[in-house]
């Protein structure tokens, strides 16, 4: 295992801080390192592994498609792509008529920002403090953390940041401004697992209509069952103009998408595109993953297990805990001190978790995780908090 990590650290760009653990295999909610040690995986590839690691339905679909056709230009049509587009539009939270397929969350956000400018003819954006939308220049322009933005400025101009869950601040930001779109998460992920309030999000939808700005919802992390509904928008009856998704969409194969509300019609030809976007391999994986999510009722499972897990964590009653919060199986434990040492201690106990900001331990397990596995996670959290 040392050999693997030494080479990876030596040759990788350096952008990632790496733990000296090499993960080589997974199944369901578990992963194993190169020395055979087992972990319960509450990182899930940053929330990607919704259907579990080595999901047989997804593996089968990938293998079959690989033998058939891996790439098909977007200037031509393809059977699995057509099928996926139809499925995406049919499961979307509201009257969505079309979708744009790409390869990551940041790419979905980039496409949505361009669409907002194209549709409205305006240029500015409003985003939330503590929001996260990706690392490419456009997406980064709407991302809150200064440490990510400032070293690579100038970014896309005209982005206003407002406090999350503050409707009046949003109203002021939209007043008399040249705003093409408002971009928000329904539950802020990187920002600390902060659920948006229904009244707030519905209020923004109305404000956007009033100001002829597009309401762009970033469900890259919350989509595909994570929060206990297929899309987090469904908790509050939101019908945004553009809905960005990625992470869990294709069972772990890189893919992103922007779902486009029917009220926007079709986008003008040639103003955007992607070589790999909507490639048949990713489409086949997505079809298998989404069907699995629906057939296995994973959104309902996330709602039930998430409520159970929240209760277990709240029951730990440690004086180090400020708040336990979440929606479905998107859960955060906010501490009164830095989360890092506790996340490290959890790795030693065979539980992988990730931070969300400096003080929050975040859990994004595969939605196939069992109640017993969640019990073990909660026990391990209790041990490191009391230890
Ligand atoms: C992860 C994430 C992104 C960026 O996705 P990438 O695939 O890493 O580019 C954007 N928005 C949200 C809410 C995310 O959680």
Short mmCIF file of C-alpha atoms and ligand atoms in Angstrom, two decimals:
data_model
loop_
_atom_site.label_atom_id
_atom_site.label_comp_id
_atom_site.label_asym_id
_atom_site.label_seq_id
_atom_site.Cartn_x
_atom_site.Cartn_y
_atom_site.Cartn_z
CA UNK A 1 0.00 0.00 0.00
CA UNK A 2 2.93 2.34 0.76
CA UNK A 3 4.19 1.81 -2.76
CA UNK A 4 0.84 2.83 -4.28
CA UNK A 5 0.58 5.98 -2.19
CA UNK A 6 4.19 7.01 -2.72
CA UNK A 7 3.77 6.87 -6.48
CA UNK A 8 0.42 8.64 -6.41
CA UNK A 9 1.70 11.46 -4.24
CA UNK A 10 4.85 11.76 -6.34
CA UNK A 11 3.16 12.05 -9.73
CA UNK A 12 -0.23 13.61 -9.01
CA UNK A 13 -0.52 17.40 -9.60
CA UNK A 14 -0.42 18.21 -5.92
CA UNK A 15 -3.87 19.80 -5.73
CA UNK A 16 -5.11 17.03 -3.43
CA UNK A 17 -4.02 16.39 0.13
CA UNK A 18 -3.87 12.62 0.34
CA UNK A 19 -4.21 10.10 3.12
CA UNK A 20 -1.76 7.19 2.98
CA UNK A 21 -4.61 4.74 2.35
CA UNK A 22 -5.11 3.10 -1.06
CA UNK A 23 -8.70 2.00 -1.68
CA UNK A 24 -8.81 -0.79 -4.22
CA UNK A 25 -12.22 -2.47 -3.98
CA UNK A 26 -15.78 -1.78 -2.88
CA UNK A 27 -19.14 -3.45 -2.44
CA UNK A 28 -22.33 -1.71 -1.35
CA UNK A 29 -21.40 0.71 1.44
CA UNK A 30 -18.00 -0.89 2.15
CA UNK A 31 -14.57 -0.37 0.67
CA UNK A 32 -11.29 -2.21 1.22
CA UNK A 33 -7.75 -0.92 1.14
CA UNK A 34 -4.76 -2.60 -0.50
CA UNK A 35 -3.97 -4.42 2.74
CA UNK A 36 -7.46 -5.88 2.96
CA UNK A 37 -8.71 -3.59 5.73
CA UNK A 38 -12.46 -2.91 5.58
CA UNK A 39 -14.11 0.51 5.93
CA UNK A 40 -17.71 1.67 6.06
CA UNK A 41 -17.78 4.35 3.39
CA UNK A 42 -19.65 7.50 4.38
CA UNK A 43 -17.76 9.52 1.77
CA UNK A 44 -19.16 7.51 -1.12
CA UNK A 45 -16.84 9.29 -3.56
CA UNK A 46 -18.20 12.64 -2.32
CA UNK A 47 -21.77 11.44 -2.61
CA UNK A 48 -21.31 9.75 -5.99
CA UNK A 49 -21.88 6.15 -4.89
CA UNK A 50 -25.67 6.45 -4.40
CA UNK A 51 -26.38 2.91 -5.67
CA UNK A 52 -23.41 1.41 -3.80
CA UNK A 53 -19.98 0.31 -4.94
CA UNK A 54 -19.70 -2.40 -7.58
CA UNK A 55 -23.44 -2.27 -8.19
CA UNK A 56 -24.10 -5.34 -10.37
CA UNK A 57 -26.79 -3.67 -12.51
CA UNK A 58 -24.49 -0.73 -13.32
CA UNK A 59 -21.46 -2.98 -13.90
CA UNK A 60 -23.46 -5.13 -16.28
CA UNK A 61 -24.74 -2.13 -18.24
CA UNK A 62 -21.23 -0.66 -18.54
CA UNK A 63 -19.75 -3.95 -19.76
CA UNK A 64 -22.52 -4.50 -22.31
CA UNK A 65 -22.31 -0.95 -23.67
CA UNK A 66 -18.49 -1.12 -23.85
CA UNK A 67 -18.85 -4.06 -26.23
CA UNK A 68 -21.36 -2.12 -28.35
CA UNK A 69 -20.47 1.58 -28.75
CA UNK A 70 -18.51 3.89 -26.44
CA UNK A 71 -18.65 7.17 -28.30
CA UNK A 72 -21.20 8.77 -30.57
CA UNK A 73 -20.99 12.38 -31.76
CA UNK A 74 -23.69 14.71 -30.53
CA UNK A 75 -24.43 15.62 -34.14
CA UNK A 76 -25.88 12.13 -34.49
CA UNK A 77 -28.43 10.28 -32.41
CA UNK A 78 -27.93 7.24 -30.23
CA UNK A 79 -30.31 4.69 -28.72
CA UNK A 80 -29.15 4.85 -25.07
CA UNK A 81 -28.79 8.64 -25.16
CA UNK A 82 -32.34 9.09 -26.43
CA UNK A 83 -33.58 6.71 -23.75
CA UNK A 84 -31.71 8.50 -20.96
CA UNK A 85 -32.89 11.97 -22.04
CA UNK A 86 -36.48 10.76 -22.04
CA UNK A 87 -36.06 9.14 -18.61
CA UNK A 88 -34.38 12.24 -17.09
CA UNK A 89 -37.12 14.54 -18.29
CA UNK A 90 -39.80 12.12 -17.03
CA UNK A 91 -38.38 11.95 -13.46
CA UNK A 92 -37.53 15.68 -13.22
CA UNK A 93 -39.32 17.60 -10.45
CA UNK A 94 -41.82 19.45 -12.60
CA UNK A 95 -42.45 20.25 -16.22
CA UNK A 96 -38.96 19.91 -17.66
CA UNK A 97 -38.83 19.43 -21.40
CA UNK A 98 -35.16 18.99 -22.26
CA UNK A 99 -31.72 18.21 -20.87
CA UNK A 100 -28.09 18.96 -21.70
CA UNK A 101 -25.64 16.15 -20.95
CA UNK A 102 -22.06 16.76 -19.79
CA UNK A 103 -19.40 15.12 -17.64
CA UNK A 104 -19.29 16.68 -14.18
CA UNK A 105 -21.00 18.97 -11.72
CA UNK A 106 -18.91 21.99 -12.61
CA UNK A 107 -19.69 21.47 -16.29
CA UNK A 108 -23.39 21.35 -15.55
CA UNK A 109 -23.08 24.66 -13.66
CA UNK A 110 -21.05 26.21 -16.49
CA UNK A 111 -23.72 25.22 -19.00
CA UNK A 112 -26.49 26.59 -16.77
CA UNK A 113 -24.71 29.95 -16.37
CA UNK A 114 -24.32 30.26 -20.14
CA UNK A 115 -27.97 29.30 -20.67
CA UNK A 116 -29.08 31.98 -18.20
CA UNK A 117 -27.18 34.65 -20.12
CA UNK A 118 -28.44 33.35 -23.46
CA UNK A 119 -32.08 33.21 -22.36
CA UNK A 120 -32.27 36.51 -20.45
CA UNK A 121 -29.75 38.63 -22.36
CA UNK A 122 -28.49 39.76 -18.95
CA UNK A 123 -25.10 39.02 -17.39
CA UNK A 124 -25.05 39.07 -13.56
CA UNK A 125 -25.58 36.27 -11.07
CA UNK A 126 -26.57 36.02 -7.43
CA UNK A 127 -25.15 33.18 -5.34
CA UNK A 128 -25.15 32.34 -1.66
CA UNK A 129 -22.49 32.75 0.96
CA UNK A 130 -21.13 29.28 1.84
CA UNK A 131 -22.38 27.98 -1.52
CA UNK A 132 -20.31 25.58 -3.60
CA UNK A 133 -20.76 25.05 -7.34
CA UNK A 134 -17.46 23.68 -8.64
CA UNK A 135 -13.91 24.63 -9.54
CA UNK A 136 -13.94 25.74 -13.18
CA UNK A 137 -13.75 29.50 -13.64
CA UNK A 138 -17.47 30.14 -14.12
CA UNK A 139 -18.64 27.77 -11.40
CA UNK A 140 -15.89 29.06 -9.12
CA UNK A 141 -17.14 32.62 -9.66
CA UNK A 142 -20.36 31.57 -7.92
CA UNK A 143 -18.56 29.63 -5.17
CA UNK A 144 -18.18 31.36 -1.82
CA UNK A 145 -14.84 30.28 -0.38
CA UNK A 146 -12.25 33.01 -0.86
CA UNK A 147 -9.36 30.53 -0.55
CA UNK A 148 -10.55 28.85 -3.77
CA UNK A 149 -11.31 32.07 -5.66
CA UNK A 150 -8.78 34.75 -4.87
CA UNK A 151 -5.59 33.04 -6.09
CA UNK A 152 -7.03 32.71 -9.62
CA UNK A 153 -8.88 36.01 -10.05
CA UNK A 154 -10.09 37.73 -12.17
CA UNK A 155 -13.16 35.50 -12.37
CA UNK A 156 -16.48 36.05 -14.14
CA UNK A 157 -17.57 39.54 -13.07
CA UNK A 158 -20.97 40.51 -11.74
CA UNK A 159 -21.57 37.85 -9.08
CA UNK A 160 -23.24 39.06 -5.88
CA UNK A 161 -23.13 36.90 -2.76
CA UNK A 162 -25.96 37.05 -0.25
CA UNK A 163 -26.53 35.24 3.07
CA UNK A 164 -28.31 31.87 2.65
CA UNK A 165 -31.87 31.57 4.00
CA UNK A 166 -32.32 35.37 3.98
CA UNK A 167 -35.09 36.27 1.52
CA UNK A 168 -34.85 40.02 2.06
CA UNK A 169 -31.17 40.04 1.17
CA UNK A 170 -32.04 38.14 -2.01
CA UNK A 171 -34.79 40.63 -2.87
CA UNK A 172 -32.32 43.50 -2.47
CA UNK A 173 -29.73 41.75 -4.65
CA UNK A 174 -32.29 41.34 -7.44
CA UNK A 175 -33.63 44.90 -7.21
CA UNK A 176 -32.66 46.97 -10.25
CA UNK A 177 -29.76 44.66 -11.02
CA UNK A 178 -28.75 43.07 -14.26
CA UNK A 179 -29.28 39.53 -12.96
CA UNK A 180 -29.37 36.64 -15.44
CA UNK A 181 -29.72 33.99 -12.76
CA UNK A 182 -29.78 33.06 -9.11
CA UNK A 183 -27.84 29.88 -8.33
CA UNK A 184 -28.37 27.97 -5.09
CA UNK A 185 -28.18 24.55 -3.46
CA UNK A 186 -31.31 23.20 -1.75
CA UNK A 187 -29.09 21.87 1.02
CA UNK A 188 -25.65 23.49 1.12
CA UNK A 189 -23.16 20.63 1.06
CA UNK A 190 -19.56 21.86 1.19
CA UNK A 191 -20.79 24.88 3.15
CA UNK A 192 -21.66 22.72 6.16
CA UNK A 193 -24.79 20.62 5.39
CA UNK A 194 -27.21 23.54 5.74
CA UNK A 195 -30.77 22.82 4.60
CA UNK A 196 -32.55 25.67 2.85
CA UNK A 197 -35.93 26.73 4.21
CA UNK A 198 -38.92 25.95 1.99
CA UNK A 199 -40.38 29.43 2.32
CA UNK A 200 -37.03 30.96 1.36
CA UNK A 201 -36.52 28.80 -1.70
CA UNK A 202 -40.12 29.24 -2.89
CA UNK A 203 -39.78 32.98 -2.31
CA UNK A 204 -36.71 33.07 -4.54
CA UNK A 205 -38.53 31.19 -7.27
CA UNK A 206 -41.21 33.91 -7.22
CA UNK A 207 -38.64 36.72 -7.09
CA UNK A 208 -36.83 35.29 -10.11
CA UNK A 209 -40.09 35.23 -12.11
CA UNK A 210 -40.78 38.81 -11.13
CA UNK A 211 -37.29 40.01 -12.16
CA UNK A 212 -36.99 37.87 -15.30
CA UNK A 213 -33.94 36.11 -13.85
CA UNK A 214 -33.52 32.34 -14.09
CA UNK A 215 -33.72 30.25 -10.93
CA UNK A 216 -30.84 27.77 -11.17
CA UNK A 217 -30.88 25.00 -8.58
CA UNK A 218 -27.67 23.06 -8.05
CA UNK A 219 -28.64 19.50 -7.08
CA UNK A 220 -25.25 18.05 -7.96
CA UNK A 221 -24.97 16.66 -4.43
CA UNK A 222 -28.64 16.41 -3.40
CA UNK A 223 -30.04 14.74 -6.54
CA UNK A 224 -30.96 11.09 -7.15
CA UNK A 225 -32.41 10.20 -3.79
CA UNK A 226 -29.76 11.56 -1.45
CA UNK A 227 -32.11 13.73 0.64
CA UNK A 228 -35.05 11.31 0.75
CA UNK A 229 -36.73 12.40 -2.50
CA UNK A 230 -35.49 11.79 -6.03
CA UNK A 231 -34.67 15.53 -6.10
CA UNK A 232 -34.45 17.83 -3.07
CA UNK A 233 -36.67 20.32 -4.97
CA UNK A 234 -39.57 17.93 -4.32
CA UNK A 235 -39.46 18.63 -0.58
CA UNK A 236 -40.64 22.18 -1.27
CA UNK A 237 -42.43 21.94 -4.62
CA UNK A 238 -39.74 23.93 -6.41
CA UNK A 239 -39.74 24.10 -10.21
CA UNK A 240 -36.54 25.93 -11.09
CA UNK A 241 -35.75 27.02 -14.64
CA UNK A 242 -32.53 25.02 -14.69
CA UNK A 243 -31.60 22.05 -12.52
CA UNK A 244 -27.95 20.99 -12.37
CA UNK A 245 -27.20 17.36 -11.49
CA UNK A 246 -24.14 15.09 -11.55
CA UNK A 247 -22.50 13.02 -8.77
CA UNK A 248 -24.91 10.08 -8.29
CA UNK A 249 -26.46 10.20 -11.76
CA UNK A 250 -24.49 7.37 -13.40
CA UNK A 251 -23.53 5.02 -10.58
CA UNK A 252 -19.97 6.38 -10.44
CA UNK A 253 -19.27 6.95 -14.13
CA UNK A 254 -18.53 10.66 -14.71
CA UNK A 255 -21.62 12.47 -15.92
CA UNK A 256 -23.49 15.71 -15.36
CA UNK A 257 -26.67 17.19 -16.76
CA UNK A 258 -28.74 20.35 -16.83
CA UNK A 259 -32.47 19.77 -16.86
CA UNK A 260 -34.20 22.59 -18.70
CA UNK A 261 -37.72 23.66 -17.77
CA UNK A 262 -40.24 23.53 -20.58
CA UNK A 263 -40.93 27.26 -20.23
CA UNK A 264 -37.43 27.94 -21.66
CA UNK A 265 -37.98 25.99 -24.86
CA UNK A 266 -34.92 24.90 -26.83
CA UNK A 267 -31.49 26.48 -26.69
CA UNK A 268 -30.06 28.16 -29.82
CA UNK A 269 -27.94 25.83 -31.95
CA UNK A 270 -24.13 25.76 -31.57
CA UNK A 271 -23.77 28.03 -28.51
CA UNK A 272 -22.61 25.18 -26.27
CA UNK A 273 -21.42 21.60 -26.52
CA UNK A 274 -19.19 18.85 -25.19
CA UNK A 275 -17.28 16.05 -26.90
CA UNK A 276 -17.80 13.49 -24.15
CA UNK A 277 -21.16 14.84 -22.97
CA UNK A 278 -23.86 12.19 -23.28
CA UNK A 279 -21.47 9.48 -24.46
CA UNK A 280 -23.20 6.09 -24.69
CA UNK A 281 -21.10 4.54 -21.89
CA UNK A 282 -22.15 7.16 -19.35
CA UNK A 283 -25.74 7.08 -20.65
CA UNK A 284 -25.94 3.30 -20.24
CA UNK A 285 -24.53 3.57 -16.71
CA UNK A 286 -27.00 6.35 -15.86
CA UNK A 287 -29.97 4.40 -17.20
CA UNK A 288 -28.99 1.42 -15.03
CA UNK A 289 -28.31 3.57 -11.95
CA UNK A 290 -31.54 5.59 -12.18
CA UNK A 291 -33.63 2.47 -12.78
CA UNK A 292 -31.98 0.84 -9.77
CA UNK A 293 -32.70 3.92 -7.61
CA UNK A 294 -36.38 3.79 -8.60
CA UNK A 295 -36.86 0.02 -8.45
CA UNK A 296 -35.17 -0.29 -5.05
CA UNK A 297 -36.99 2.76 -3.68
CA UNK A 298 -33.70 4.37 -2.60
CA UNK A 299 -35.16 7.85 -2.00
CA UNK A 300 -37.61 6.45 0.56
CA UNK A 301 -34.81 4.36 2.05
CA UNK A 302 -32.65 7.50 2.39
CA UNK A 303 -35.54 9.28 4.15
CA UNK A 304 -36.10 6.46 6.64
CA UNK A 305 -32.47 5.60 7.33
CA UNK A 306 -31.52 9.27 7.40
CA UNK A 307 -34.11 10.00 10.09
CA UNK A 308 -32.89 6.97 12.06
CA UNK A 309 -29.22 7.98 11.73
CA UNK A 310 -29.94 11.59 12.77
CA UNK A 311 -31.69 10.28 15.87
CA UNK A 312 -28.77 7.96 16.70
CA UNK A 313 -26.27 10.80 16.31
CA UNK A 314 -28.40 13.19 18.37
CA UNK A 315 -28.54 10.52 21.06
CA UNK A 316 -24.76 10.68 21.48
CA UNK A 317 -25.19 13.95 23.42
CA UNK A 318 -21.54 14.96 23.49
CA UNK A 319 -20.64 18.41 24.83
CA UNK A 320 -18.39 18.76 21.75
CA UNK A 321 -21.39 18.77 19.41
CA UNK A 322 -23.02 22.07 18.45
CA UNK A 323 -25.68 20.64 16.15
CA UNK A 324 -26.62 17.48 14.25
CA UNK A 325 -28.55 18.25 11.06
CA UNK A 326 -29.35 16.91 7.63
CA UNK A 327 -31.92 15.77 5.13
CA UNK A 328 -32.16 12.09 4.20
CA UNK A 329 -28.71 10.53 4.04
CA UNK A 330 -26.97 13.89 3.76
CA UNK A 331 -25.95 14.44 7.35
CA UNK A 332 -23.61 16.78 9.21
CA UNK A 333 -22.37 16.87 12.79
CA UNK A 334 -21.21 20.39 13.61
CA UNK A 335 -18.62 20.45 16.37
CA UNK A 336 -17.47 23.26 18.61
CA UNK A 337 -13.95 22.65 17.36
CA UNK A 338 -12.08 21.54 14.23
CA UNK A 339 -13.53 18.41 12.63
CA UNK A 340 -10.26 17.15 11.10
CA UNK A 341 -8.86 15.22 14.10
CA UNK A 342 -12.19 13.43 14.57
CA UNK A 343 -12.37 12.51 10.88
CA UNK A 344 -8.82 11.10 11.19
CA UNK A 345 -9.77 9.13 14.29
CA UNK A 346 -12.81 7.71 12.46
CA UNK A 347 -10.56 6.41 9.67
CA UNK A 348 -8.61 4.47 12.33
CA UNK A 349 -11.94 2.99 13.44
CA UNK A 350 -12.77 1.90 9.90
CA UNK A 351 -15.25 4.67 9.09
CA UNK A 352 -14.68 7.11 6.23
CA UNK A 353 -16.30 10.55 6.55
CA UNK A 354 -15.57 13.93 5.01
CA UNK A 355 -15.48 17.51 6.26
CA UNK A 356 -17.90 20.28 5.28
CA UNK A 357 -16.13 23.46 6.25
CA UNK A 358 -13.81 23.49 9.26
CA UNK A 359 -16.09 22.19 11.99
CA UNK A 360 -18.56 19.79 10.37
CA UNK A 361 -18.19 16.01 9.95
CA UNK A 362 -20.22 15.10 6.87
CA UNK A 363 -21.78 11.74 5.98
CA UNK A 364 -22.75 10.91 2.36
CA UNK A 365 -23.05 7.11 2.46
CA UNK A 366 -24.36 5.00 -0.40
CA UNK A 367 -28.15 4.83 -0.04
CA UNK A 368 -27.91 1.02 0.08
CA UNK A 369 -26.15 1.21 3.46
CA UNK A 370 -27.78 -0.99 6.12
CA UNK A 371 -29.19 0.04 9.48
CA UNK A 372 -26.50 -2.10 11.16
CA UNK A 373 -23.76 -0.29 9.25
CA UNK A 374 -25.23 3.06 10.33
CA UNK A 375 -25.30 1.77 13.92
CA UNK A 376 -21.61 0.99 13.66
CA UNK A 377 -20.91 4.45 12.23
CA UNK A 378 -22.85 6.13 15.05
CA UNK A 379 -20.99 4.03 17.65
CA UNK A 380 -17.64 4.97 16.13
CA UNK A 381 -18.62 8.67 16.15
CA UNK A 382 -19.59 8.31 19.83
CA UNK A 383 -16.23 6.70 20.61
CA UNK A 384 -14.15 9.39 18.92
CA UNK A 385 -16.19 12.17 20.55
CA UNK A 386 -15.84 10.67 24.00
CA UNK A 387 -12.36 9.32 23.48
C1 LIG B 1 -19.53 18.45 -6.13
C2 LIG B 1 -20.36 19.63 -6.42
C3 LIG B 1 -20.15 20.41 -7.58
C4 LIG B 1 -19.00 20.17 -8.52
O1 LIG B 1 -19.06 18.92 -9.12
P1 LIG B 1 -17.74 18.35 -9.86
O2 LIG B 1 -18.24 17.09 -10.51
O3 LIG B 1 -16.73 18.12 -8.81
O4 LIG B 1 -17.31 19.36 -10.85
C5 LIG B 1 -21.03 21.43 -7.84
N1 LIG B 1 -22.05 21.71 -7.00
C6 LIG B 1 -22.28 21.00 -5.89
C7 LIG B 1 -23.44 21.36 -5.01
C8 LIG B 1 -21.43 19.96 -5.54
O5 LIG B 1 -21.64 19.27 -4.42
#
